[in-house]
XYZ file of C-alpha atoms in Angstrom:
258
model
C 22.726 -27.597 -106.555
C 21.213 -27.989 -109.967
C 18.107 -30.542 -108.242
C 17.275 -31.635 -111.723
C 14.862 -34.769 -111.570
C 16.618 -38.026 -111.967
C 14.394 -40.504 -112.650
C 15.241 -43.998 -114.257
C 18.941 -42.689 -114.309
C 17.925 -39.911 -116.770
C 17.959 -36.863 -115.858
C 15.222 -34.421 -117.134
C 16.885 -31.361 -118.589
C 18.376 -30.901 -122.067
C 20.687 -28.579 -124.417
C 21.480 -27.077 -126.975
C 25.153 -28.268 -127.008
C 26.436 -25.647 -130.178
C 26.018 -22.866 -127.046
C 28.737 -25.394 -125.047
C 28.441 -27.158 -122.671
C 26.640 -26.914 -118.492
C 28.940 -26.766 -115.963
C 26.677 -30.509 -114.002
C 27.717 -31.862 -117.766
C 24.146 -33.438 -117.008
C 21.210 -33.691 -119.496
C 20.319 -35.094 -123.067
C 22.655 -32.977 -126.108
C 20.928 -32.050 -128.905
C 21.815 -30.672 -131.688
C 21.159 -26.945 -132.253
C 18.058 -25.197 -131.114
C 15.139 -27.444 -131.077
C 11.319 -27.334 -131.294
C 8.917 -27.467 -128.310
C 7.442 -30.356 -128.798
C 11.080 -32.036 -129.343
C 12.292 -30.058 -126.810
C 9.860 -31.324 -124.030
C 10.714 -35.556 -125.873
C 14.442 -34.859 -124.845
C 14.045 -33.690 -121.404
C 11.544 -36.007 -120.907
C 9.249 -33.404 -119.499
C 6.405 -34.067 -122.095
C 3.596 -35.844 -119.079
C 0.071 -33.672 -118.283
C -0.688 -32.148 -114.728
C -4.449 -32.798 -113.276
C -5.399 -31.829 -110.243
C -7.628 -34.325 -108.108
C -8.956 -34.430 -105.028
C -7.773 -34.338 -101.968
C -9.090 -36.985 -99.057
C -7.410 -37.662 -95.211
C -8.539 -40.740 -93.068
C -10.891 -40.036 -90.518
C -10.585 -40.471 -87.246
C -11.493 -43.907 -87.257
C -8.401 -44.928 -89.101
C -11.205 -46.860 -91.772
C -13.017 -44.124 -93.894
C -11.473 -41.192 -96.184
C -12.994 -37.728 -95.893
C -12.261 -35.125 -99.057
C -10.662 -31.850 -97.811
C -13.225 -29.176 -98.781
C -11.962 -26.147 -101.152
C -7.901 -27.905 -101.545
C -7.360 -29.918 -104.273
C -3.784 -32.161 -104.946
C -1.968 -31.454 -108.846
C -0.778 -34.860 -109.558
C 1.572 -35.477 -112.301
C 0.105 -38.029 -114.920
C 2.757 -39.487 -117.392
C 2.815 -42.909 -119.074
C 5.481 -44.786 -120.843
C 5.687 -47.894 -123.016
C 6.495 -51.077 -121.677
C 6.576 -54.802 -123.319
C 2.829 -55.394 -122.400
C 1.572 -51.840 -123.734
C 1.643 -48.613 -121.381
C 2.253 -47.931 -118.441
C 0.620 -44.235 -116.688
C 2.383 -43.387 -112.998
C 1.056 -41.170 -110.920
C 3.146 -38.210 -108.981
C 1.855 -35.954 -106.302
C 3.283 -33.072 -106.765
C 1.540 -30.048 -104.301
C -2.094 -28.753 -102.392
C -3.497 -26.267 -104.323
C -7.450 -24.143 -104.093
C -9.619 -25.595 -106.190
C -9.568 -22.922 -108.288
C -5.786 -23.397 -109.693
C -5.835 -23.123 -112.678
C -2.729 -26.130 -114.137
C -0.589 -24.752 -116.457
C 1.124 -27.861 -118.414
C 4.932 -27.646 -119.871
C 4.010 -27.512 -123.083
C 1.640 -24.568 -122.825
C 4.256 -22.875 -120.737
C 7.129 -23.692 -123.337
C 4.851 -22.313 -126.384
C 4.299 -19.047 -124.497
C 8.446 -18.679 -124.424
C 7.692 -19.157 -128.141
C 5.431 -16.474 -128.268
C 7.336 -14.139 -126.069
C 10.117 -13.878 -128.926
C 7.770 -13.447 -131.721
C 8.423 -16.577 -132.833
C 5.674 -19.855 -133.754
C 5.235 -23.007 -132.256
C 7.191 -25.160 -134.787
C 9.930 -22.684 -135.083
C 13.093 -24.301 -133.130
C 13.962 -21.533 -130.729
C 14.969 -23.931 -127.509
C 17.740 -23.705 -125.743
C 17.357 -24.977 -122.611
C 14.588 -27.182 -120.832
C 14.773 -29.155 -117.675
C 12.262 -29.996 -114.475
C 13.058 -29.269 -110.876
C 11.969 -30.897 -107.715
C 11.029 -33.883 -108.708
C 8.627 -32.514 -111.338
C 7.568 -29.743 -109.886
C 8.946 -27.002 -111.049
C 9.569 -26.539 -114.564
C 11.762 -24.277 -116.952
C 12.961 -23.841 -120.274
C 15.288 -20.990 -121.463
C 14.912 -19.311 -125.774
C 18.609 -17.480 -126.718
C 17.589 -13.698 -127.976
C 21.729 -14.145 -129.705
C 24.400 -12.161 -128.648
C 24.867 -8.362 -128.472
C 28.281 -6.581 -129.635
C 28.498 -3.271 -128.420
C 30.841 -0.985 -130.394
C 32.437 -3.940 -132.687
C 35.671 -1.964 -133.700
C 36.125 -1.079 -130.412
C 35.524 -2.042 -126.960
C 33.120 -4.958 -128.361
C 31.458 -5.519 -125.491
C 29.784 -8.864 -125.700
C 26.225 -9.148 -124.601
C 24.531 -12.843 -123.943
C 20.789 -12.359 -123.945
C 18.231 -15.473 -122.778
C 14.724 -15.607 -122.254
C 13.420 -18.002 -119.740
C 10.093 -19.172 -118.502
C 9.476 -20.925 -115.013
C 6.516 -22.475 -113.515
C 5.986 -24.856 -110.604
C 3.292 -27.508 -110.228
C 2.480 -27.704 -106.628
C 1.359 -23.390 -106.188
C 4.216 -22.011 -104.397
C 4.918 -19.745 -107.287
C 3.061 -18.095 -110.067
C 3.604 -18.815 -114.150
C 6.330 -15.791 -114.744
C 8.535 -15.212 -117.740
C 11.835 -12.617 -117.954
C 14.863 -11.627 -119.984
C 18.057 -12.427 -118.264
C 21.918 -12.928 -119.574
C 22.463 -15.743 -117.618
C 21.793 -18.758 -119.821
C 19.566 -21.417 -117.221
C 20.452 -25.015 -116.822
C 20.132 -26.042 -113.734
C 18.585 -24.637 -110.398
C 21.356 -22.192 -109.488
C 21.558 -20.287 -112.135
C 17.312 -20.106 -112.643
C 17.473 -18.282 -108.878
C 19.899 -16.139 -109.921
C 18.192 -15.301 -113.351
C 14.974 -14.644 -111.695
C 16.600 -12.611 -109.064
C 18.302 -10.277 -110.803
C 15.288 -10.067 -112.896
C 13.358 -9.684 -109.723
C 16.015 -6.285 -108.395
C 15.434 -5.122 -111.708
C 11.813 -5.519 -111.829
C 11.670 -7.328 -115.513
C 9.426 -9.965 -113.872
C 6.016 -10.521 -116.265
C 3.996 -12.964 -113.229
C 0.687 -14.799 -114.306
C -1.402 -16.162 -111.164
C -2.404 -19.795 -112.127
C -6.281 -18.171 -112.238
C -8.913 -19.088 -114.546
C -8.007 -15.503 -116.610
C -4.273 -16.651 -116.855
C -4.265 -17.012 -120.774
C -5.614 -12.834 -120.997
C -2.270 -11.888 -118.612
C 0.193 -14.322 -120.651
C -1.396 -12.021 -123.663
C -0.590 -9.353 -122.054
C 2.328 -10.224 -121.337
C 2.975 -10.812 -125.145
C 3.090 -7.481 -126.260
C 4.724 -6.267 -123.007
C 7.828 -8.077 -124.094
C 7.124 -6.547 -127.492
C 6.841 -3.338 -126.157
C 10.602 -4.355 -123.643
C 12.108 -5.368 -127.023
C 11.609 -2.223 -129.084
C 13.107 0.011 -126.204
C 16.018 -2.428 -126.116
C 16.780 -2.255 -129.553
C 16.637 1.578 -129.003
C 18.798 1.947 -125.865
C 21.226 -0.489 -128.533
C 21.419 1.920 -131.183
C 21.648 5.082 -128.879
C 25.276 3.340 -127.228
C 26.476 2.950 -130.323
C 25.630 6.416 -131.741
C 27.328 7.557 -128.383
C 30.436 5.392 -128.560
C 30.923 6.617 -131.869
C 31.336 10.559 -129.722
C 35.141 11.093 -128.881
C 36.164 13.319 -126.113
C 38.889 14.520 -123.462
C 38.613 15.298 -119.431
C 37.114 18.741 -120.491
C 34.298 16.840 -122.047
C 33.894 14.591 -119.314
C 33.673 17.420 -116.809
C 31.118 19.090 -119.275
C 28.678 16.547 -118.501
C 29.531 15.838 -114.856
C 28.917 19.648 -114.213
C 26.608 19.752 -116.475
C 24.378 16.655 -115.139
C 25.070 17.572 -111.652
C 25.186 20.196 -109.264
C 28.533 20.403 -107.191
C 27.237 20.700 -103.677
């Protein structure tokens, strides 16, 4: 199930066609990597979310009573038509009154910060809106690694994904993955793999989220340095020749015989 939002016949998803197509064949193809603003337009994700009071109907069936300590997250979308600007409101979820909204723009800019780029750089590979606007994701291609290019030529694709939900059911998060995220299925698979390897940076929707986003940027930089060191070490190890005797020596050194 791709779960990509469809509105007025348009799929709210965009991808860099130079990196190949998608299994579902949906969305807007762009040629090359895009800036945040350009991709938001291509994916039709350039709308905002507001918190608004939540009401229930009183027992008399006439009056409305405000729900204490709860608010609704509401998508606000402006579109041009023959008569001017039309504004549409769509409820997305129910959250606590202290819930801090993370706009699609801010989430995408965080993805750019995490990879060490600037807001105007064209680095976005995929972006989409899922579940009728309740979920948003952005993917950045971190490049392809080739271990031992003159030998086994092990190709490793790397991506950085930022995932955000506007309905209060999960935190804003970022994680590295080897899966190109183009839909709900691939997002779930990539997130699951990152969770198993404890590589997810979660940021709760609270007043301190900006500080935690900055901490994640620093942590991601440290993780990248470790990854680069691993690649360097792996390359060096692959240049060491050895036969069965060498392998037996390594095994017997690392693991004691029962």
